[in-house]
PDB file of C-alpha atoms in Angstrom:
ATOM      1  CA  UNK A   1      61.248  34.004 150.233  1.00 46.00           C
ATOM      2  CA  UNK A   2      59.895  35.651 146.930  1.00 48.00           C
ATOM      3  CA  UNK A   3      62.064  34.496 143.991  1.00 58.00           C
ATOM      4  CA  UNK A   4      64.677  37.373 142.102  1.00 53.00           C
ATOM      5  CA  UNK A   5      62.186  37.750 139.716  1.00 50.00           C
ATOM      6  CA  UNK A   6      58.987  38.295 140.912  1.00 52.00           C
ATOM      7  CA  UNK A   7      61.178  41.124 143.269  1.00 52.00           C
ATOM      8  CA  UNK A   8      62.257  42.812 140.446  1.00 49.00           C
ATOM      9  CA  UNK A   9      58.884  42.365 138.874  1.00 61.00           C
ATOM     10  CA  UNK A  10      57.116  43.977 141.897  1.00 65.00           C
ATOM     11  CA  UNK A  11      60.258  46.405 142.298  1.00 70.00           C
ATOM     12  CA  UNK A  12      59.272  48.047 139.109  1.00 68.00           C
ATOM     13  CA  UNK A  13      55.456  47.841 139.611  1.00 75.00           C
ATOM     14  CA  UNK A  14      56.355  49.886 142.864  1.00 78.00           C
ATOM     15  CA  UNK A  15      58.310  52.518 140.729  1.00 84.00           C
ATOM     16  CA  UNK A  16      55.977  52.461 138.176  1.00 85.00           C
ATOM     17  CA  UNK A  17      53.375  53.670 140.653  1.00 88.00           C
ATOM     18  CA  UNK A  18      55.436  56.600 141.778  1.00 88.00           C
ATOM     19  CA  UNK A  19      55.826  57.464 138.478  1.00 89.00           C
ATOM     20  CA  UNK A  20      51.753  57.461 137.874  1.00 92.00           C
ATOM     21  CA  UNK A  21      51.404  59.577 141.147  1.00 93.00           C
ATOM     22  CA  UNK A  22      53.734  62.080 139.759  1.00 93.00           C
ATOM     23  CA  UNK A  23      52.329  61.791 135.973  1.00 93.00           C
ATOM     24  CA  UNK A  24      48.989  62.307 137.265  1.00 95.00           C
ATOM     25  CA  UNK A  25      49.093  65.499 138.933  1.00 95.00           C
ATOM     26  CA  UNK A  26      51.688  67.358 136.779  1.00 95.00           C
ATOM     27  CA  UNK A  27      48.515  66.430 133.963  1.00 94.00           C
ATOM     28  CA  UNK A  28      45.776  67.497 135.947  1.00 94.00           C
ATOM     29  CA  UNK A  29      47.081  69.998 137.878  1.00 95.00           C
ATOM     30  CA  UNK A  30      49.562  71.773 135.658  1.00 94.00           C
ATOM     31  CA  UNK A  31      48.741  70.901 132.064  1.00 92.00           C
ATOM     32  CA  UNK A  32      45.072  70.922 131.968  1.00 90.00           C
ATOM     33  CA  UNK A  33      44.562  74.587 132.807  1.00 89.00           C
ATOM     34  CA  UNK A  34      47.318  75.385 130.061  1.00 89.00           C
ATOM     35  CA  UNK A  35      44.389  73.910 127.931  1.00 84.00           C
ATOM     36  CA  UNK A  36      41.624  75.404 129.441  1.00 80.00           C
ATOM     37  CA  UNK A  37      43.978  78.608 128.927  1.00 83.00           C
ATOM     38  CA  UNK A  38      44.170  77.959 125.517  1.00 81.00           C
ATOM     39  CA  UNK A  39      47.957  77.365 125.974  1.00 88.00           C
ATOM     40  CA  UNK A  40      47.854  73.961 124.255  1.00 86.00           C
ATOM     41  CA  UNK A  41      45.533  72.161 122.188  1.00 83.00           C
ATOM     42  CA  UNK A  42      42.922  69.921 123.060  1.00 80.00           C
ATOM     43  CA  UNK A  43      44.558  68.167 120.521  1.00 83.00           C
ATOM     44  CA  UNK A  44      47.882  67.760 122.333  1.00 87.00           C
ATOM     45  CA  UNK A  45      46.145  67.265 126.118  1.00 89.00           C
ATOM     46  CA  UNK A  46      44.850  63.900 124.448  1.00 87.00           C
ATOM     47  CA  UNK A  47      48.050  62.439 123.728  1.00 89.00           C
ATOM     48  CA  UNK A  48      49.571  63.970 126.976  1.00 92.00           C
ATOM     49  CA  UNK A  49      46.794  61.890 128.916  1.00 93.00           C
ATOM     50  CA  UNK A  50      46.939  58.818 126.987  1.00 91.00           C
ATOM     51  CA  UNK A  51      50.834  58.614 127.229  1.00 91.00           C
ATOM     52  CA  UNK A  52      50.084  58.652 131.020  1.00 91.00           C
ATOM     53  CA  UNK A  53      48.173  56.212 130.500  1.00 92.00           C
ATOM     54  CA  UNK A  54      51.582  53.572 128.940  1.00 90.00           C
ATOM     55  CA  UNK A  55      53.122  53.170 132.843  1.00 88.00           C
ATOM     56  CA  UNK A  56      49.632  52.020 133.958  1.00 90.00           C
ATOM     57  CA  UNK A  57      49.371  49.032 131.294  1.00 90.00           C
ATOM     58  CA  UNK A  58      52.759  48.199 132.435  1.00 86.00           C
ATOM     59  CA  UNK A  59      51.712  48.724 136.462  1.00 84.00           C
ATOM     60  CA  UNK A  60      49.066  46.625 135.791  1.00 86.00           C
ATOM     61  CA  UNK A  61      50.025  43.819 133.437  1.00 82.00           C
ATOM     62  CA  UNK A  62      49.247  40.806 136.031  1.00 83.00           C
ATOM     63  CA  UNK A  63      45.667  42.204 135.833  1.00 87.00           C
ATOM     64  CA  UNK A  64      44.707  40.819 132.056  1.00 91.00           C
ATOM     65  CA  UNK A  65      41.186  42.652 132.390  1.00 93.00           C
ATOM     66  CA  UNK A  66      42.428  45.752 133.966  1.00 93.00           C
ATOM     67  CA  UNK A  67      45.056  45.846 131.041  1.00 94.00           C
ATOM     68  CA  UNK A  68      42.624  45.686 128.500  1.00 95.00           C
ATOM     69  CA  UNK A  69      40.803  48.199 130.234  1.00 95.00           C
ATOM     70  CA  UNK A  70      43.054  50.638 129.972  1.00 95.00           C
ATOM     71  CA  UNK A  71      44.182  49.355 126.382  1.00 95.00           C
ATOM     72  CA  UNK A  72      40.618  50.665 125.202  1.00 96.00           C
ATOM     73  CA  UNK A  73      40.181  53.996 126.937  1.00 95.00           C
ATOM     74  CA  UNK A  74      44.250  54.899 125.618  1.00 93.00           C
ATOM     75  CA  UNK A  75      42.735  53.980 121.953  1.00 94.00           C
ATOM     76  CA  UNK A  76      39.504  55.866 122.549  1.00 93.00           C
ATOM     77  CA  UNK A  77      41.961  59.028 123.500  1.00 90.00           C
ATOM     78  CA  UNK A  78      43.934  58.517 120.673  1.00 89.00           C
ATOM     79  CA  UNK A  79      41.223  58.558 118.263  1.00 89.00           C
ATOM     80  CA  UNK A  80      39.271  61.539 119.700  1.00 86.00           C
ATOM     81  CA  UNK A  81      42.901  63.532 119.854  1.00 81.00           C
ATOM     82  CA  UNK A  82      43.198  62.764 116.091  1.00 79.00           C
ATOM     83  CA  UNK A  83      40.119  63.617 115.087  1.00 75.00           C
ATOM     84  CA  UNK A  84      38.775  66.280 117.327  1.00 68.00           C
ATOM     85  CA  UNK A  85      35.756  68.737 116.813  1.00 68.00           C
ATOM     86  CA  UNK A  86      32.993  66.484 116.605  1.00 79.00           C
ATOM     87  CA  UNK A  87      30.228  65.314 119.410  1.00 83.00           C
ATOM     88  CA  UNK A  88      31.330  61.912 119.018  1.00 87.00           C
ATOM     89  CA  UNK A  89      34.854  62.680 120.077  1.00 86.00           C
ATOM     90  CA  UNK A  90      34.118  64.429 123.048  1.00 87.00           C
ATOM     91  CA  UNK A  91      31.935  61.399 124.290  1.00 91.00           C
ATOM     92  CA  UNK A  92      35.139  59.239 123.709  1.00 91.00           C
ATOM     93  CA  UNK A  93      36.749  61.381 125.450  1.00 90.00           C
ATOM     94  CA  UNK A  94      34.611  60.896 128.497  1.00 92.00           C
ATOM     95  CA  UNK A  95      34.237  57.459 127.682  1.00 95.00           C
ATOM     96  CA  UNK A  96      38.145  56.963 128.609  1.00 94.00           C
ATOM     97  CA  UNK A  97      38.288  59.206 131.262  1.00 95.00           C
ATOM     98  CA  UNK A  98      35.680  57.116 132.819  1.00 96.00           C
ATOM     99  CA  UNK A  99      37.475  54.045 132.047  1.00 97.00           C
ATOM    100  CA  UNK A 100      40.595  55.074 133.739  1.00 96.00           C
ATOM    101  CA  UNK A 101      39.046  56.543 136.404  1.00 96.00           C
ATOM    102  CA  UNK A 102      36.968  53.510 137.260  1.00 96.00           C
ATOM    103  CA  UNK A 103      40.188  50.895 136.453  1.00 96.00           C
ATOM    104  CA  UNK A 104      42.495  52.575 138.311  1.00 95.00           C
ATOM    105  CA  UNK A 105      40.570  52.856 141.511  1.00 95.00           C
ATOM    106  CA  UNK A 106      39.204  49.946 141.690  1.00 94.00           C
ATOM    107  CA  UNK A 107      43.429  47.825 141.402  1.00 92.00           C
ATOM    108  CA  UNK A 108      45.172  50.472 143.875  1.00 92.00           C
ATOM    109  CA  UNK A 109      42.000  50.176 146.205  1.00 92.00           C
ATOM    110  CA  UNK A 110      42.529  46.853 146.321  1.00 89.00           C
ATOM    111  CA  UNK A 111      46.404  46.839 146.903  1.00 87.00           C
ATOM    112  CA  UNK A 112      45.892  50.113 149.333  1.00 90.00           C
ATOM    113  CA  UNK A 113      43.537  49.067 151.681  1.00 91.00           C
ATOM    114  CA  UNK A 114      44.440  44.782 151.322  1.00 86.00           C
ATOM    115  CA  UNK A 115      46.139  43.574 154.626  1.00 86.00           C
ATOM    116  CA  UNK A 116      50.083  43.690 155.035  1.00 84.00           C
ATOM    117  CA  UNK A 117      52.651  45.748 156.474  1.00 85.00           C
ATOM    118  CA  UNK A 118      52.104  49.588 155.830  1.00 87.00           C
ATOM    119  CA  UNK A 119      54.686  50.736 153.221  1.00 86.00           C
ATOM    120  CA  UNK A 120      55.952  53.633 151.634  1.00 87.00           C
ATOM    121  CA  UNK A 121      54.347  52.487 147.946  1.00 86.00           C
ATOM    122  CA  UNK A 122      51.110  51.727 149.864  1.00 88.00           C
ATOM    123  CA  UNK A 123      50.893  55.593 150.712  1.00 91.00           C
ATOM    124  CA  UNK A 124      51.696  56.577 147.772  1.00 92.00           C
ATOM    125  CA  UNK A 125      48.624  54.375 146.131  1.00 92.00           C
ATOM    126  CA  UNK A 126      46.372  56.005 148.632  1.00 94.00           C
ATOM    127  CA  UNK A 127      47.330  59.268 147.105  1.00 95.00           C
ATOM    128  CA  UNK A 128      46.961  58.165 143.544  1.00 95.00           C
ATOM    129  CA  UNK A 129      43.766  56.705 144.474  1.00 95.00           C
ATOM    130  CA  UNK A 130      42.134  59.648 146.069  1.00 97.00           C
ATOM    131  CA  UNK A 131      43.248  61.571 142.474  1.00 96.00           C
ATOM    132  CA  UNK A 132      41.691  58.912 140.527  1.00 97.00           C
ATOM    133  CA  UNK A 133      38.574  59.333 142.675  1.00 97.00           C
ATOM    134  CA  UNK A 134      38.637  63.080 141.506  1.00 97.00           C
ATOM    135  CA  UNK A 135      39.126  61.418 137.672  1.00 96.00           C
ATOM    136  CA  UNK A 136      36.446  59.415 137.678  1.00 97.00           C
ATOM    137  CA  UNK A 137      33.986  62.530 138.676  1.00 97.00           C
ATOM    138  CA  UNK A 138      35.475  64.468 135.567  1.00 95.00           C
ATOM    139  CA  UNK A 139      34.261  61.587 133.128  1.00 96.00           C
ATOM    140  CA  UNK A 140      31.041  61.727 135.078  1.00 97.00           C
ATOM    141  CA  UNK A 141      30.676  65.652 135.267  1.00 95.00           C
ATOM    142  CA  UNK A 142      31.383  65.291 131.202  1.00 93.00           C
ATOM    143  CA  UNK A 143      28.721  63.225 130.533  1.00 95.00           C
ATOM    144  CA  UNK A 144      26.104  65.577 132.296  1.00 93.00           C
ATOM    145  CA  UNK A 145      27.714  68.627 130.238  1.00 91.00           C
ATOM    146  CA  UNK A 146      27.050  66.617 127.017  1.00 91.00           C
ATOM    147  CA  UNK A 147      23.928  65.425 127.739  1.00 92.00           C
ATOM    148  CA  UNK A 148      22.102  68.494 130.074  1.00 90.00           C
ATOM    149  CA  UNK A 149      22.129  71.971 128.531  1.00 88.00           C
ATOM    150  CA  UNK A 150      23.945  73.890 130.702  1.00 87.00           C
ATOM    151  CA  UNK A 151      24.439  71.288 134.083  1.00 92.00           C
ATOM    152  CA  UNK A 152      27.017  73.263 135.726  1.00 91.00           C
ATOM    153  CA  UNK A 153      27.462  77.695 135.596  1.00 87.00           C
ATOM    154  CA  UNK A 154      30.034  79.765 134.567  1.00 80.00           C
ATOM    155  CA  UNK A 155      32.185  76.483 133.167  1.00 75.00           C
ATOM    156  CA  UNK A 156      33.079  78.328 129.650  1.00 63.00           C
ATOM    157  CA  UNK A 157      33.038  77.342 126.135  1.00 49.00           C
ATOM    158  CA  UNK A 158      33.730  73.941 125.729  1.00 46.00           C
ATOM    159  CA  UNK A 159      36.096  73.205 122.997  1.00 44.00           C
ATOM    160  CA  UNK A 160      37.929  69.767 122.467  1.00 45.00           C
ATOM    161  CA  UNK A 161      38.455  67.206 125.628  1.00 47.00           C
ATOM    162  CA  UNK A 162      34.941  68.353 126.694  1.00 55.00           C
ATOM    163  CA  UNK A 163      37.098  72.039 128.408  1.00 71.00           C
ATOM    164  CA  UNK A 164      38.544  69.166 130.182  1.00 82.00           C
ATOM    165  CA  UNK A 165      40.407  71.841 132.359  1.00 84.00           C
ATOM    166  CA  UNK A 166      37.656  73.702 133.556  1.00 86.00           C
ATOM    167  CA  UNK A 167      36.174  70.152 134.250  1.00 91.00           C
ATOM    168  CA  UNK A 168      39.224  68.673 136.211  1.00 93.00           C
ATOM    169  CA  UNK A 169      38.975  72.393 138.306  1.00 92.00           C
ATOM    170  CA  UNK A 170      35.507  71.681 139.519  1.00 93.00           C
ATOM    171  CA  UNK A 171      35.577  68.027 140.220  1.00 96.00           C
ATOM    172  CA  UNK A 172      38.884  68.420 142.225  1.00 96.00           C
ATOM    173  CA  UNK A 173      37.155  71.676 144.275  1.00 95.00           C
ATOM    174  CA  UNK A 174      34.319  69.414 144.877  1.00 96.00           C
ATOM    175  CA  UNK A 175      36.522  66.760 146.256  1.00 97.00           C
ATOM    176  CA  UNK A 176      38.238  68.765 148.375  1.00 95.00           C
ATOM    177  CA  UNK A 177      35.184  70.637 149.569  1.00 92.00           C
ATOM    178  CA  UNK A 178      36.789  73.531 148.708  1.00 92.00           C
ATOM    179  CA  UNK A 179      33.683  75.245 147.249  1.00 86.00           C
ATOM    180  CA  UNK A 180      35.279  78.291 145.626  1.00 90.00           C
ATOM    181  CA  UNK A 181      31.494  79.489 144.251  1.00 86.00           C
ATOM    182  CA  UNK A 182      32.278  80.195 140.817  1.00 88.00           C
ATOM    183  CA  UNK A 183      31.582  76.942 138.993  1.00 89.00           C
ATOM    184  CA  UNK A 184      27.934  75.641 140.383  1.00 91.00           C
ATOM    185  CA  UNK A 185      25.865  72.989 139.910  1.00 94.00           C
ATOM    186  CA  UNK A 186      22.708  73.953 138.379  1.00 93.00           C
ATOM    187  CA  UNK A 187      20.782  70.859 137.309  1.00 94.00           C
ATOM    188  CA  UNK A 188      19.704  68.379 139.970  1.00 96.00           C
ATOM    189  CA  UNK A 189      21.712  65.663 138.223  1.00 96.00           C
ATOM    190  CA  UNK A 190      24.921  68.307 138.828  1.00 96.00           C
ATOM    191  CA  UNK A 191      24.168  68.850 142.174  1.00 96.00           C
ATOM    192  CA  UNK A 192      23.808  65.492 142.988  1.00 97.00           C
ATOM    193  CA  UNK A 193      26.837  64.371 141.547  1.00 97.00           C
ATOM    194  CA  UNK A 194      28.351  67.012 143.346  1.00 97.00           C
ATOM    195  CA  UNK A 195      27.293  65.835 146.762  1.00 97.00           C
ATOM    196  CA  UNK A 196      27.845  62.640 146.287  1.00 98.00           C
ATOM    197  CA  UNK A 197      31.865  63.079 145.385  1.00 97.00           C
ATOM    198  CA  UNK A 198      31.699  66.055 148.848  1.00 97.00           C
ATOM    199  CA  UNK A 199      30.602  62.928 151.092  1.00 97.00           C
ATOM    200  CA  UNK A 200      33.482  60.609 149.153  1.00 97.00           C
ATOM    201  CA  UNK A 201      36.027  63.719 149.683  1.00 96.00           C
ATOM    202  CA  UNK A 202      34.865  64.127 153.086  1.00 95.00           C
ATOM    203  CA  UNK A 203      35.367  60.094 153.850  1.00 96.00           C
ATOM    204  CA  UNK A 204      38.190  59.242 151.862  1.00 96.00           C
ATOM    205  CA  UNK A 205      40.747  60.604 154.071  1.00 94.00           C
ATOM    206  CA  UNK A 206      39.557  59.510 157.140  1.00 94.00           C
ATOM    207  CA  UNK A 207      38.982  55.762 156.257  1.00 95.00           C
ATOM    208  CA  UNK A 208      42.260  55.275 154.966  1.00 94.00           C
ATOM    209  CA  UNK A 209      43.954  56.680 158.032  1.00 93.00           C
ATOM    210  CA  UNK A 210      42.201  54.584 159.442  1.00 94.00           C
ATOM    211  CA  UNK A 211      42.648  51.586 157.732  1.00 93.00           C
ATOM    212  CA  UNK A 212      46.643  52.459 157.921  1.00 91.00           C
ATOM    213  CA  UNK A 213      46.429  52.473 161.509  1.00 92.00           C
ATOM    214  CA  UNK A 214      44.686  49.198 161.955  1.00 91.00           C
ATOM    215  CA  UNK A 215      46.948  47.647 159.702  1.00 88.00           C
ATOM    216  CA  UNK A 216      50.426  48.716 161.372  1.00 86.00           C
ATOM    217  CA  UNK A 217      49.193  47.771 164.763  1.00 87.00           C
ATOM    218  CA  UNK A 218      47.908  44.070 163.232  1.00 84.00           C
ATOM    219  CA  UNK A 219      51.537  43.610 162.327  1.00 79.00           C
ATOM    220  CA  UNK A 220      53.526  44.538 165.139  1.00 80.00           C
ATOM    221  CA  UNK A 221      51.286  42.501 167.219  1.00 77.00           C
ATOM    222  CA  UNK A 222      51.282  39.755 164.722  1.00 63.00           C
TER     223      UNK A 222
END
């Protein structure tokens, strides 16, 4: 029987990963087109997304490398929020999208798809996961926009956070397969890119159902 502490400990973790789930969306899906609006700064979107980014260190503070992971891209946010406007910034900005993107995934993959009994928190991780999927494509779709004259059409003037909204809207229609038709990939680099997060979109779902299933059947005939 797990000592009082380390249930607590995990208790929190488990709450702490709701939290991110909800976090998450509300900044993708609600505040970032406020900024591609205009609504908000680019300035203010920053520090939105790196105070996100506190419950994560906390979620993840048995993972000392994961930690510092995430340590780096919330100072790389802070200082591109601060100082905004220049090229530089806007590369840090992708920089720790990437970072959390790539971080995140790779822990709640881990503790998603690991063996064990099939619990509420592990569904929630596979939904967190499948959104940091979509993150990671953002911080990938960035770099192209920096370094390819115009990689993807009809994606706006970029201003602060790399039009971070207008990003987050195509990655998350390419994920989905959605395919609305008004943001395309022009440049072979886009386009491949593009396909490549279709097939993961296409997968994702499917693979974790059926990892679910094989795991809740191992343990009641454990």
């Amino acid at each position: 029987m797990a000592k009082p502490g380390v249930l607590l400990k995990r208790r929190v973790s488990d709450q702490l990963l709701t939290a991110l789930t909800i976090l998450l969306p509300l900044l993708l899906f609600v505040v970032a087109p406020l900024q591609a609006n205009g609504v908000i700064s680019g300035t203010l979107f920053g520090i939105m997304f790196g105070l996100m980014l506190i419950p994560a260190i906390v979620m993840l503070s048995d993972d000392r490398m994961a930690v510092g992971a995430i340590l780096i891209a919330l100072i790389l946010v802070f200082v591109a929020a601060v100082r905004q406007g220049t090229l530089l910034d806007r590369y840090l900005d992708a920089v720790a999208w990437l970072i959390t993107g790539l971080t995140l995934s790779v822990v709640v993959a881990r503790a998603v798809f690991a063996r064990g009994r099939v619990t509420f928190h592990r569904v929630i991780g596979g939904v967190l996961l499948y959104l940091t999927i979509g993150v990671t494509f953002v911080a990938l779709f960035g770099f192209l926009v920096l370094l390819v004259p115009n990689p993807l059409s009809n994606l706006g003037t970029l201003q602060g956070n790399l039009g971070i909204g207008n990003l987050i809207y195509f990655s998350f229609v390419t994920l989905t397969t959605i395919g609305y038709g008004d943001v395309v990939p022009l440049h072979p680099y886009a386009r491949g890119l593009a396909n490549v997060e279709a097939i993961i979109g296409q997968l994702y779902p499917a693979t974790l159902l059926a990892r679910l299933v094989t795991l809740e059947l191992a343990v009641r005939h454990g």
